[in-house]
XYZ file of C-alpha atoms in Angstrom:
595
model
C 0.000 0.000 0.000
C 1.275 3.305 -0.771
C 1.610 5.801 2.255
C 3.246 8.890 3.198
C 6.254 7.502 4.169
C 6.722 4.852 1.026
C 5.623 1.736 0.279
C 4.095 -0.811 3.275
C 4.531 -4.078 2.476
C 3.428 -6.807 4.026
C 3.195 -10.921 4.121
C 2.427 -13.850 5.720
C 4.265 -16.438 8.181
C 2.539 -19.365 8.198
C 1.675 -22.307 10.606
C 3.562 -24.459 8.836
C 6.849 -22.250 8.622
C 9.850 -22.927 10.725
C 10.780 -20.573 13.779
C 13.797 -20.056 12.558
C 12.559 -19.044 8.815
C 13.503 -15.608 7.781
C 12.352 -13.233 4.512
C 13.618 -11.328 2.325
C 11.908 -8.657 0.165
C 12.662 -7.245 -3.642
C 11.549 -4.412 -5.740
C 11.583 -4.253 -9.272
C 14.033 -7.437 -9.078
C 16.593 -5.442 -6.306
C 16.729 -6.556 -2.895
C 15.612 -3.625 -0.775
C 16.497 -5.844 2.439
C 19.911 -5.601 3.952
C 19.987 -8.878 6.125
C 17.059 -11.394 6.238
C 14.064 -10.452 8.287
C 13.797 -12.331 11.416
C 10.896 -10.643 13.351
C 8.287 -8.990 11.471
C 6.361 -9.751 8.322
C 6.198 -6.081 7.075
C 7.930 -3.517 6.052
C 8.276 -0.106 5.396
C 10.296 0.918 1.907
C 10.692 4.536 1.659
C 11.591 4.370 -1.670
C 8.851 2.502 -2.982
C 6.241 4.078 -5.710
C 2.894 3.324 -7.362
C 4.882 1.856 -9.633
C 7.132 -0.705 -7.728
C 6.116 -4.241 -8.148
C 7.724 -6.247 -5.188
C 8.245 -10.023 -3.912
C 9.299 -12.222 -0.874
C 11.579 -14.732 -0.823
C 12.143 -17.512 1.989
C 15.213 -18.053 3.431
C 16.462 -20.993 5.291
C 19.922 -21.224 6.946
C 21.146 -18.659 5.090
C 19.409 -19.417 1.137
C 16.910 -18.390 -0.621
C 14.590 -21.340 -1.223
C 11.381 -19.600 -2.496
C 9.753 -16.811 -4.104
C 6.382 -15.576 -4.312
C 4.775 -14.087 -7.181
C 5.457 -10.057 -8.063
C 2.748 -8.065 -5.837
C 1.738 -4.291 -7.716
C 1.424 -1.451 -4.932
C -2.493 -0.383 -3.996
C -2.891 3.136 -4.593
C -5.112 3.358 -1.416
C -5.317 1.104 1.905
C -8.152 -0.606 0.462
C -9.059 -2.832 -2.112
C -12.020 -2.219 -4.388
C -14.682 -5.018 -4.954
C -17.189 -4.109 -7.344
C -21.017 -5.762 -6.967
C -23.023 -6.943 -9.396
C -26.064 -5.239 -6.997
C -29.441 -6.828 -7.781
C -32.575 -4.873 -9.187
C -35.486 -4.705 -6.246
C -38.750 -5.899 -6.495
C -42.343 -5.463 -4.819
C -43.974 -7.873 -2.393
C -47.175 -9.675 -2.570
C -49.185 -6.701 -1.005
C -47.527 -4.114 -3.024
C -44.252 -2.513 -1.369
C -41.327 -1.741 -2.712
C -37.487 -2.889 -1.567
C -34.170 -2.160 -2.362
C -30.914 -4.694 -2.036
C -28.034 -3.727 -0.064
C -25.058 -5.674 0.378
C -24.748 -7.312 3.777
C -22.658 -10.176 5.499
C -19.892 -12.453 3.876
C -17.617 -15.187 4.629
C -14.203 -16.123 2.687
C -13.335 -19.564 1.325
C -11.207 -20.433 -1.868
C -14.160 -22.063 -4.002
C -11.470 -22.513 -7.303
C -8.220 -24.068 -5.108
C -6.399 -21.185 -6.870
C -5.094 -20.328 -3.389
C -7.269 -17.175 -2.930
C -9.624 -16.583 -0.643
C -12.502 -15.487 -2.536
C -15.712 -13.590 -0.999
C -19.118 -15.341 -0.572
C -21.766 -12.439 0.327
C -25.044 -12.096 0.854
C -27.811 -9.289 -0.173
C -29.982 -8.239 2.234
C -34.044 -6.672 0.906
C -34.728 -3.056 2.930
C -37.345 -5.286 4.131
C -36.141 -8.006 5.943
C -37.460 -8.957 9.142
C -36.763 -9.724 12.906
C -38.295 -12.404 13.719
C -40.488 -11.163 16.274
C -42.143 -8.990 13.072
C -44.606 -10.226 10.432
C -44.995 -8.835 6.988
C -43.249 -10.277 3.439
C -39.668 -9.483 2.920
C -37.816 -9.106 -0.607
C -35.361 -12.945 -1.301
C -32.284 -13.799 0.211
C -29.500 -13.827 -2.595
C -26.200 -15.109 -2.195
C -22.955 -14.164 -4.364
C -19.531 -15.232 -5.073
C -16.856 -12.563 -6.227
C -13.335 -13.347 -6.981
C -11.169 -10.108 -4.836
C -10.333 -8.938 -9.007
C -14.347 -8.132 -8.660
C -15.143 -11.282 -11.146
C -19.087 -12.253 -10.110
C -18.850 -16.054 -10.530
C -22.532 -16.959 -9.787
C -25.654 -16.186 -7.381
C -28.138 -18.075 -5.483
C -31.508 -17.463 -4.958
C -33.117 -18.888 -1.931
C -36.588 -18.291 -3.494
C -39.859 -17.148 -1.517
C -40.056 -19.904 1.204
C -36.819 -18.619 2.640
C -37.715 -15.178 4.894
C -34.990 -12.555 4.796
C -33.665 -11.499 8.512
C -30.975 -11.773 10.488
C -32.131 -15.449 12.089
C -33.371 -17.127 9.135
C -30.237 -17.705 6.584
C -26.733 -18.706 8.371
C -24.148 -19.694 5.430
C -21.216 -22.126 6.423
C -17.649 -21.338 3.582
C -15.785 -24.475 4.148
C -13.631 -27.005 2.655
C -15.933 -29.581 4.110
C -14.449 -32.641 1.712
C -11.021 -31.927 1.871
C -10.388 -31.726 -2.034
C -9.028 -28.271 -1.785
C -12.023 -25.951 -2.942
C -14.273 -24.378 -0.387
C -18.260 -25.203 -0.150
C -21.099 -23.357 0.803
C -24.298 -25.152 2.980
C -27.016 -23.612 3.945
C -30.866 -23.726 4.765
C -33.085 -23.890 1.384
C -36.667 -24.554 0.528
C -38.544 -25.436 -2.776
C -37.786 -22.798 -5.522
C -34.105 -22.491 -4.531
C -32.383 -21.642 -7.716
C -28.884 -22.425 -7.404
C -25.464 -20.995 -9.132
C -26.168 -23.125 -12.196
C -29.795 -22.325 -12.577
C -31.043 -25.447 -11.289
C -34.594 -25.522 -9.151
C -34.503 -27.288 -5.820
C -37.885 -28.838 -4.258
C -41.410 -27.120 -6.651
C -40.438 -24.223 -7.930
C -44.166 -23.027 -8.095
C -44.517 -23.975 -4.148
C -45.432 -20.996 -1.985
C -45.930 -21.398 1.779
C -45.924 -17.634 2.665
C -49.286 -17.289 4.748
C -51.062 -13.954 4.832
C -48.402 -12.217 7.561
C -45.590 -12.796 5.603
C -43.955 -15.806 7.255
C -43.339 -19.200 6.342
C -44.759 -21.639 8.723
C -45.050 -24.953 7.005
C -43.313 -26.418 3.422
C -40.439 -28.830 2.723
C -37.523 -27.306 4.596
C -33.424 -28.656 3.222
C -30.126 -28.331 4.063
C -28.179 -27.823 0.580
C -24.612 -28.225 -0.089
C -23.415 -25.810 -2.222
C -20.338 -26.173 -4.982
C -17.936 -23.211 -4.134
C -16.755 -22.800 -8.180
C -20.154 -22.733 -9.793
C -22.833 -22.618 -6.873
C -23.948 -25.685 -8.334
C -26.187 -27.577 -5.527
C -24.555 -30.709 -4.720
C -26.272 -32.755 -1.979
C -29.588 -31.738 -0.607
C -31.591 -33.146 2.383
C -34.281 -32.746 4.512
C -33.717 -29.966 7.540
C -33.127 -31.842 10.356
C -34.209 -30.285 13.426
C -37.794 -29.951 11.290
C -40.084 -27.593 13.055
C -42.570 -30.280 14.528
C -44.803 -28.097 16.487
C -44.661 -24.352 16.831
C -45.298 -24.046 19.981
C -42.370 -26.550 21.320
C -39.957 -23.958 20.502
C -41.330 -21.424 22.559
C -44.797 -19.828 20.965
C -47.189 -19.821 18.601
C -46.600 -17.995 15.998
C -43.116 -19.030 14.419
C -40.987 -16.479 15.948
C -38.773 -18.662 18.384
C -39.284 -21.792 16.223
C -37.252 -19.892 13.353
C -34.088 -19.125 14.478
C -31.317 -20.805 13.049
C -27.679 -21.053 14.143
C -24.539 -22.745 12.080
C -21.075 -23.537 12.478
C -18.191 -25.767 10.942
C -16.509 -27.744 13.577
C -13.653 -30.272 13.678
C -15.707 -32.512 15.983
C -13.211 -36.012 14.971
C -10.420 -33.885 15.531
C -9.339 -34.540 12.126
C -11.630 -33.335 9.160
C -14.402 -30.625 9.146
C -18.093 -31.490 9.672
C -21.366 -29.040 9.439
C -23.214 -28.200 12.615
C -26.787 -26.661 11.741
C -29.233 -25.829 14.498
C -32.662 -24.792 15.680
C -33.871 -22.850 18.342
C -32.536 -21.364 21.962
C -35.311 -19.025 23.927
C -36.681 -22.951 25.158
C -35.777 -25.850 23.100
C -33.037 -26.203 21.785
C -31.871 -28.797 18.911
C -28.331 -29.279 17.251
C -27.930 -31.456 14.188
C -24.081 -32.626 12.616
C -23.345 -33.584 9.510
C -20.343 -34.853 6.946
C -20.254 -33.661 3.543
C -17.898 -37.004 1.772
C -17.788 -38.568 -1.339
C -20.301 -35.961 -2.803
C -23.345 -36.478 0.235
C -24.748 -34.822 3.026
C -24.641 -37.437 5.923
C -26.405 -37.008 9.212
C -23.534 -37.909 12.216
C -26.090 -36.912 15.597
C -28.468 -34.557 16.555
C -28.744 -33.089 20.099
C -31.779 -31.959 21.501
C -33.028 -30.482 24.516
C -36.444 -31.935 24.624
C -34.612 -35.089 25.106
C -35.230 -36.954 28.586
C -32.189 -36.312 30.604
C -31.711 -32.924 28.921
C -34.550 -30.586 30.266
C -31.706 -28.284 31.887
C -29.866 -27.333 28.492
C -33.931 -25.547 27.253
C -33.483 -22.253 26.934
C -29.379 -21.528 27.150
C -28.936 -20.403 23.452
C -27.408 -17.315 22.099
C -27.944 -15.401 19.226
C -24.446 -16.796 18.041
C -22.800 -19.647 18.993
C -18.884 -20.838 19.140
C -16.949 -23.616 18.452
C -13.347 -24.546 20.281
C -11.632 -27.845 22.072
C -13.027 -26.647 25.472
C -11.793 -30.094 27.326
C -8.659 -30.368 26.221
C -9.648 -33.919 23.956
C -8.393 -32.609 20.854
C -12.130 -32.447 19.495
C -14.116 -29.626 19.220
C -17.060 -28.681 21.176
C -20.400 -26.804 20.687
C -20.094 -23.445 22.964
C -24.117 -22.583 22.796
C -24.458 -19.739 24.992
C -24.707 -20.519 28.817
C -24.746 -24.850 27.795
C -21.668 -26.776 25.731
C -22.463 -30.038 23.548
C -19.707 -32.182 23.355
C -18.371 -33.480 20.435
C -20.404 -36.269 19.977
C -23.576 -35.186 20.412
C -23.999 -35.413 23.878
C -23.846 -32.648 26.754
C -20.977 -31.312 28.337
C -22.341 -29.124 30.801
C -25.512 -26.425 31.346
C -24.865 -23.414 33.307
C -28.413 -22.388 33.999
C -27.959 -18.675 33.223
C -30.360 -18.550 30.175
C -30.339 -17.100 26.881
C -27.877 -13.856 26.557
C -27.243 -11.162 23.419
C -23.245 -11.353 23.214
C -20.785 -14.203 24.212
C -16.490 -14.256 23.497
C -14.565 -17.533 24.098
C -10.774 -17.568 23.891
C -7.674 -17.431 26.214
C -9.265 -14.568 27.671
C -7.356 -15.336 31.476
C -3.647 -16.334 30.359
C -3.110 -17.317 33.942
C -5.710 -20.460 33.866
C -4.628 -23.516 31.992
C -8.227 -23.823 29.069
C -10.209 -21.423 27.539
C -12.549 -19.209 29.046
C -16.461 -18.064 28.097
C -17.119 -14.151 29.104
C -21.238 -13.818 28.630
C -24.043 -11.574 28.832
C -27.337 -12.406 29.731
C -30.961 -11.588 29.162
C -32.861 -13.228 32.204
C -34.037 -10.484 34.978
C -33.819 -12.939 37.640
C -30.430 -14.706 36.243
C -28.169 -14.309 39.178
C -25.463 -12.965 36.627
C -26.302 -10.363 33.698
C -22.733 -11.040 33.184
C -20.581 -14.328 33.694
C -17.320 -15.057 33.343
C -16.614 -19.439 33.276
C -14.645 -22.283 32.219
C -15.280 -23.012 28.782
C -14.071 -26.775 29.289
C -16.449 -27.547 32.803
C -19.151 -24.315 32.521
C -17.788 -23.696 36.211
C -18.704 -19.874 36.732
C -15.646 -18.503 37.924
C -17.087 -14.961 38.754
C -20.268 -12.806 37.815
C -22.088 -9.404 38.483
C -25.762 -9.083 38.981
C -27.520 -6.866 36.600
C -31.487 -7.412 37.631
C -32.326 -6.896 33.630
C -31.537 -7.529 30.464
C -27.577 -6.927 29.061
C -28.003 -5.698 25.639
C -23.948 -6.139 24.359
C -20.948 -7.151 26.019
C -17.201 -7.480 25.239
C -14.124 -9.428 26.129
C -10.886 -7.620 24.683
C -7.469 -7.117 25.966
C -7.567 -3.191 25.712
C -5.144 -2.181 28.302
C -1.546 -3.290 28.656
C -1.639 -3.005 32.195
C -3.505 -5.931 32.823
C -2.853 -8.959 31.329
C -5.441 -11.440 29.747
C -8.748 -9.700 28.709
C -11.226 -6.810 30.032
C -14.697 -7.316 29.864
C -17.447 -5.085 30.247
C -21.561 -4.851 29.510
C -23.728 -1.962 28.499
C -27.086 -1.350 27.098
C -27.025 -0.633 23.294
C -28.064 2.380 21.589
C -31.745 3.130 21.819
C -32.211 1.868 25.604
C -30.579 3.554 28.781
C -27.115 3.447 27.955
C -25.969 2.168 31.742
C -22.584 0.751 31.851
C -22.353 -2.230 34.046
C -18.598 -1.262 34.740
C -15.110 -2.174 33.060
C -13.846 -5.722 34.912
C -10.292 -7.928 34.378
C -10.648 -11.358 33.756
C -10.363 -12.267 37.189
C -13.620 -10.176 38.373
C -11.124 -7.451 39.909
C -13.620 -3.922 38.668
C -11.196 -1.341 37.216
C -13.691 1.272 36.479
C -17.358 1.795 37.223
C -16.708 3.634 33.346
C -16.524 1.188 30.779
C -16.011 1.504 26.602
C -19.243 2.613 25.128
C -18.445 0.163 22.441
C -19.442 -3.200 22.435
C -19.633 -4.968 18.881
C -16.222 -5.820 17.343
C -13.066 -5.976 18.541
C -10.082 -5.573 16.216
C -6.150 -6.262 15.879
C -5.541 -3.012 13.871
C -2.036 -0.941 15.174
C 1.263 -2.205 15.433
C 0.588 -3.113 19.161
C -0.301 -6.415 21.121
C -3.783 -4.416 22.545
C -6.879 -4.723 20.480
C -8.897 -1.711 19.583
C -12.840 -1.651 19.190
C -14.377 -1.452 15.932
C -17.996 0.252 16.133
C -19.630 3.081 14.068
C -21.537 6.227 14.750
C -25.532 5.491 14.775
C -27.631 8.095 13.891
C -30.604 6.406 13.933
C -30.542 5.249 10.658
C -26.875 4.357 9.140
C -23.633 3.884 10.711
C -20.347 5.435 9.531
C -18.016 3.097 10.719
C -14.997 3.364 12.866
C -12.099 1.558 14.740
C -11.150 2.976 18.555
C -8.756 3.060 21.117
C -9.152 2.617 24.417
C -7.046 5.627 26.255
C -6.463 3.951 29.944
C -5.563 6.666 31.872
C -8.650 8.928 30.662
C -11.202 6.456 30.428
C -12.389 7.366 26.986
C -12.069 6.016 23.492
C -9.941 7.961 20.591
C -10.876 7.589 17.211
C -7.774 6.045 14.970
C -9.682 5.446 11.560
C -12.568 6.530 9.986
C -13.106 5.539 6.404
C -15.493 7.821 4.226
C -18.027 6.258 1.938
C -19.012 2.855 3.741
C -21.781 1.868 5.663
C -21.921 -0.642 8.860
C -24.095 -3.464 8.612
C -27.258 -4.836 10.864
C -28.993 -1.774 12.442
C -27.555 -0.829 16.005
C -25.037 -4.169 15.902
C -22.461 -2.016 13.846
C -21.035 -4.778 12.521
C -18.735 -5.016 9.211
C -19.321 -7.133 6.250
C -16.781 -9.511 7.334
C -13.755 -9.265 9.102
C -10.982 -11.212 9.068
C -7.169 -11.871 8.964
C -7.258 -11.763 4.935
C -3.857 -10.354 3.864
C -0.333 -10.181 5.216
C 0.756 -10.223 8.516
C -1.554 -11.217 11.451
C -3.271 -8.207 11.811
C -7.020 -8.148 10.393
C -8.977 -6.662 7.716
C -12.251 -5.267 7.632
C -14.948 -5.517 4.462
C -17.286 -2.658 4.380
C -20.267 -1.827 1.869
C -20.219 1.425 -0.218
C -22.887 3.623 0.586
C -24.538 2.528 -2.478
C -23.796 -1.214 -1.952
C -21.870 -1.180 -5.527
C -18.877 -2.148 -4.306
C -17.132 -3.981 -0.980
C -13.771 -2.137 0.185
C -11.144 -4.087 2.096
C -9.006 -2.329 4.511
C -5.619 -3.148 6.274
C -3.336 -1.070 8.410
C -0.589 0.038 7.031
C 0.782 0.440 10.814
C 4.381 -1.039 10.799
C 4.616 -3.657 13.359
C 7.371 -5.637 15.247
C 5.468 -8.651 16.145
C 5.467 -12.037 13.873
C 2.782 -13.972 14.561
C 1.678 -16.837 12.064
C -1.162 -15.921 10.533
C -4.582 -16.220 12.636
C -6.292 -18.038 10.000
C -4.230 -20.831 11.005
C -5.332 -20.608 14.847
C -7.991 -23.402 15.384
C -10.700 -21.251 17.085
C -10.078 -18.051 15.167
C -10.042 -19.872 11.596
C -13.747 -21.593 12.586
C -14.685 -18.058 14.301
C -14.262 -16.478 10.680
C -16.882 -19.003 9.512
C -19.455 -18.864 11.877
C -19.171 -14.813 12.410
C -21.844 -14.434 9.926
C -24.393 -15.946 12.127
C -27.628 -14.406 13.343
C -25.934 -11.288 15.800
C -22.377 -11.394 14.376
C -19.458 -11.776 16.996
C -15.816 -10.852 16.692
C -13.462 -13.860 16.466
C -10.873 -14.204 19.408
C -7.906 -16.530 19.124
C -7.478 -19.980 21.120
C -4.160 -18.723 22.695
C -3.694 -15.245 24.443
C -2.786 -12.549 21.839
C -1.837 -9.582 23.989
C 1.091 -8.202 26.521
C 3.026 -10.245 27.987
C 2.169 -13.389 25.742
C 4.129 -16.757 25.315
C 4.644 -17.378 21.973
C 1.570 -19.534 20.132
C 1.607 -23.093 19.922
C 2.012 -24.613 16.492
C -1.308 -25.453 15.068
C -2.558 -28.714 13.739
C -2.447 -28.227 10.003
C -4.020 -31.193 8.010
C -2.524 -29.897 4.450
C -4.692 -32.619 2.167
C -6.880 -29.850 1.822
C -7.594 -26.264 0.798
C -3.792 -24.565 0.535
C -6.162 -21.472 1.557
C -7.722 -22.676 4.077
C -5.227 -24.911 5.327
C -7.650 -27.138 7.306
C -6.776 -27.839 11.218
């Protein structure tokens, strides 16, 4: 990227590199380094132009033993994605909507060893759950990052448009190096290809707008074309309406989704149903070409009445016991690998939940939760991931609208956490607490939605936008210790935040160069995604977090229902021991090097 200074350039170190591998970097055919470089995986050339075309080599004990392709300078710290943005429509009773462009996950669907961007449109007129009335289709497209469209998918008018309803898994979930897509479909699914799924003349919308009865499938998606590939019946169905909570289809239709290494070994599907009261989790392999069902976990099940009602509006996935396997994190309850439960905390359905190494002085991984129940003895609760043993928790008497876990301040090591009410309600700060419970400040961030690795530092910064009511302009923070306040350290012009008063970004994710993350963000017209990187020089390495276990399956499951920043399974922050080498299984996906 071109700065002020020069040219920042920057690349990866990989899980699979040795410690003791060192870079070095050419312009225009000239090495520009004077000795290989040992600790970062950037660089700033101060002679560098728009015009410079640069590459990497690897050197081991002392010779060069590869190069990467030529890389041309961006003009700008973005890069420009143009949309192919889809023409509106009217509903059944006679209103207008518009398309704007909305969340996305990354997967390389060509095995060309670039991530390329899967991304959903969103109608003006999508729907909470909670609301009735017809909403506009659900689309879903696939851009190369040169802005090539390669194909779209149209979930047809049985699928309703909302934040709950369409959760979109970009995986390599056979191993054979190209990325899928799965995801909930219904008859007149068209997919990449232009094949119908189920009657394409079927239409189960009753007279409020939502979809209460129909076939319901589970589709597996190829990543090249969009072509569907294996399709089977939704499994949990809906069954009665009012076992998920009421009668009129607004708890029995929310869906959650996740990709999860739950052999240890090779990726399987986790789709799911429900959390307010019952609550049902179904896994699934995609191999040899078919969707096959491995259990399903369900709440209603004798012997599991104390896991009803412990979803979130997001879920996580991690090894939380230590058995090389990953687990289910789903909200205040855990299912085990195989289908069974771990553990049930009894603190009920919350907004917000973060699971990482957020105490780097316990030996697991920790769950830092908010919580929605009035007479929950903890708004906000702080556990073991692995055992759901609450380690400490503040009393809040109502419900916790966002919460956080971030390490913020380099005076305290592991992560802060804090809970406030979002925009709109009373805006009461619960207070700023360290992961051991200690309260540092009865003044905590007034930004709760995304944290983000952005500066040259170990500390995370907050990324949140200004809400006017109507649109966000986003922005990334930093929290100022000593003054208790926040300070603005970039604000793009010309892009739009995502999902109302959640603030959230189209995706972000570790996409380029060194470990720090980008952030996709609309235009304000939705013609175009922009990805942004820092061009902040930093002296950390760090292999990239796409090959961290819990971060890599964070990126895939962020787009679900109320998006949640990934967190790493090791501590990132002061102070840290350097991360453990990650479990690489490289039969598959170069990109997405599967764990």
């Amino acid at each position: 990227m071109k700065t002020e200074g020069g040219v920042f350039v920057s690349w990866r170190f990989l899980g699979t590199d040795d410690e003791d591998t060192a870079f070095h970097l050419y312009r225009n055919g000239q090495r520009v380094s004077k000795k290989p470089i040992t600790e970062s995986t950037n660089f700033l050339d101060p002679a560098g132009t728009l015009a410079s075309v640069y590459r990497v080599s690897v050197v081991k004990k002392g010779f060069e033993i590869s190069r990467t392709p030529t890389a041309a300078v961006w003009p700008e710290r973005f890069l420009t994605i143009p949309l192919k943005k889809p023409e509106g429509g009217t509903t059944p009773d006679g209103q207008p909507y518009t398309y704007s462009a909305n969340d996305a996950s990354v997967g390389d669907v060509d095995g060309d060893g670039e991530y390329e961007i899967i991304l959903k449109w969103d109608p003006s007129n999508s729907k909470d759950n909670a609301h009735n009335g017809y909403t506009g289709e659900v689309l879903i497209d696939a851009y190369k990052l040169d802005g090539t469209f390669l194909w779209r998918i149209n979930l047809g008018k049985n699928i309703r448009a909302g934040a709950h309803y369409t959760q979109f898994m970009v995986y390599d979930l056979d191993g054979d190096g190209k990325a899928e897509i799965a995801m909930k479909t219904a008859d007149g699914t068209t997919d990449g290809i232009g094949n119908i799924i189920g009657n394409e003349d079927a239409d189960f919308r009753d007279e409020q707008g939502r979809i209460l009865s129909g076939p319901e499938y589970l589709t597996v998606f190829k990543g090249e074309t969009g072509e569907a590939l294996s399709t089977v019946d939704y499994d949990p169905p809906r069954g009665t309406l009012e076992d998920w909570g009421d009668g009129y289809g607004n708890r029995m239709d929310r869906f959650l989704a996740g990709i999860a290494y739950l052999d240890g070994e090779r990726p399987s599907l986790v789709m799911a149903r429900g959390y307010y009261t019952r609550s049902v989790l179904a896994a699934y392999n995609f191999r040899n070409g078919r969707l096959e069902k491995q259990w399903i976990f369900d709440s209603d099940k004798p012997g599991h009445e104390r896991y009803a009602g412990q979803g979130n509006h997001s879920l996580s996935v991690a090894d939380v016991d230590g058995d090389g396997k990953d687990e289910i994190i789903y909200g205040a309850m855990a299912v085990d690998h195989d289908g069974t439960g771990l553990y049930t905390t009894g603190l009920g359905h919350g907004d917000a939940m973060h699971v990482g190494n957020l105490d780097p002085s316990r030996k697991g991984l920790e769950v830092f939760q908010v919580h929605e129940d009035h007479y929950s003895p903890y708004g906000l609760s702080f556990r073991d991931a692995g055992t759901g043993d609450i380690l400490w928790g503040v009393h809040a008497g109502t419900d916790v609208g966002r919460g956080m876990a971030a390490h913020i301040d380099p005076q305290y090591e592991g992560s802060l956490v804090w809970g406030i009410d979002p925009p709109g309600n009373e805006g009461i700060s619960y207070g700023l607490y360290t992961s051991k419970g200690e309260k540092v400040s009865d003044k905590a961030p007034a930004s709760a939605n995304f944290a983000i690795w952005w500066d040259g530092d170990l500390v995370r910064e907050l990324l949140d936008h200004d809400w006017n009511g109507t649109i966000g302009r986003p922005k990334i923070d930093k929290w100022d210790a000593e003054n208790r306040c926040l300070n603005t350290v970039f604000q793009p012009e010309g892009v739009l935040s995502n999902n109302g008063t959640k603030g959230n970004p189209v995706l972000q994710a570790n996409l380029f160069g060194d470990w720090r993350e980008e952030v996709i963000w609309r235009t304000e017209e939705s013609d175009a995604l922009r990805i942004y990187t820092t061009t902040d020089i930093t002296r950390h390495r760090l292999y990239t977090l796409m090959h961290d276990p819990v971060y890599r399956l964070g990126i895939a499951w962020q787009n679900t229902a109320y998006n949640q920043p990934p967190h790493t399974g090791y501590y990132l922050g002061t102070g840290m021991k350097k991360p453990p080498k990650p479990t690489i299984y490289l039969a598959g996906n170069k990109a997405e090097m599967p764990l």
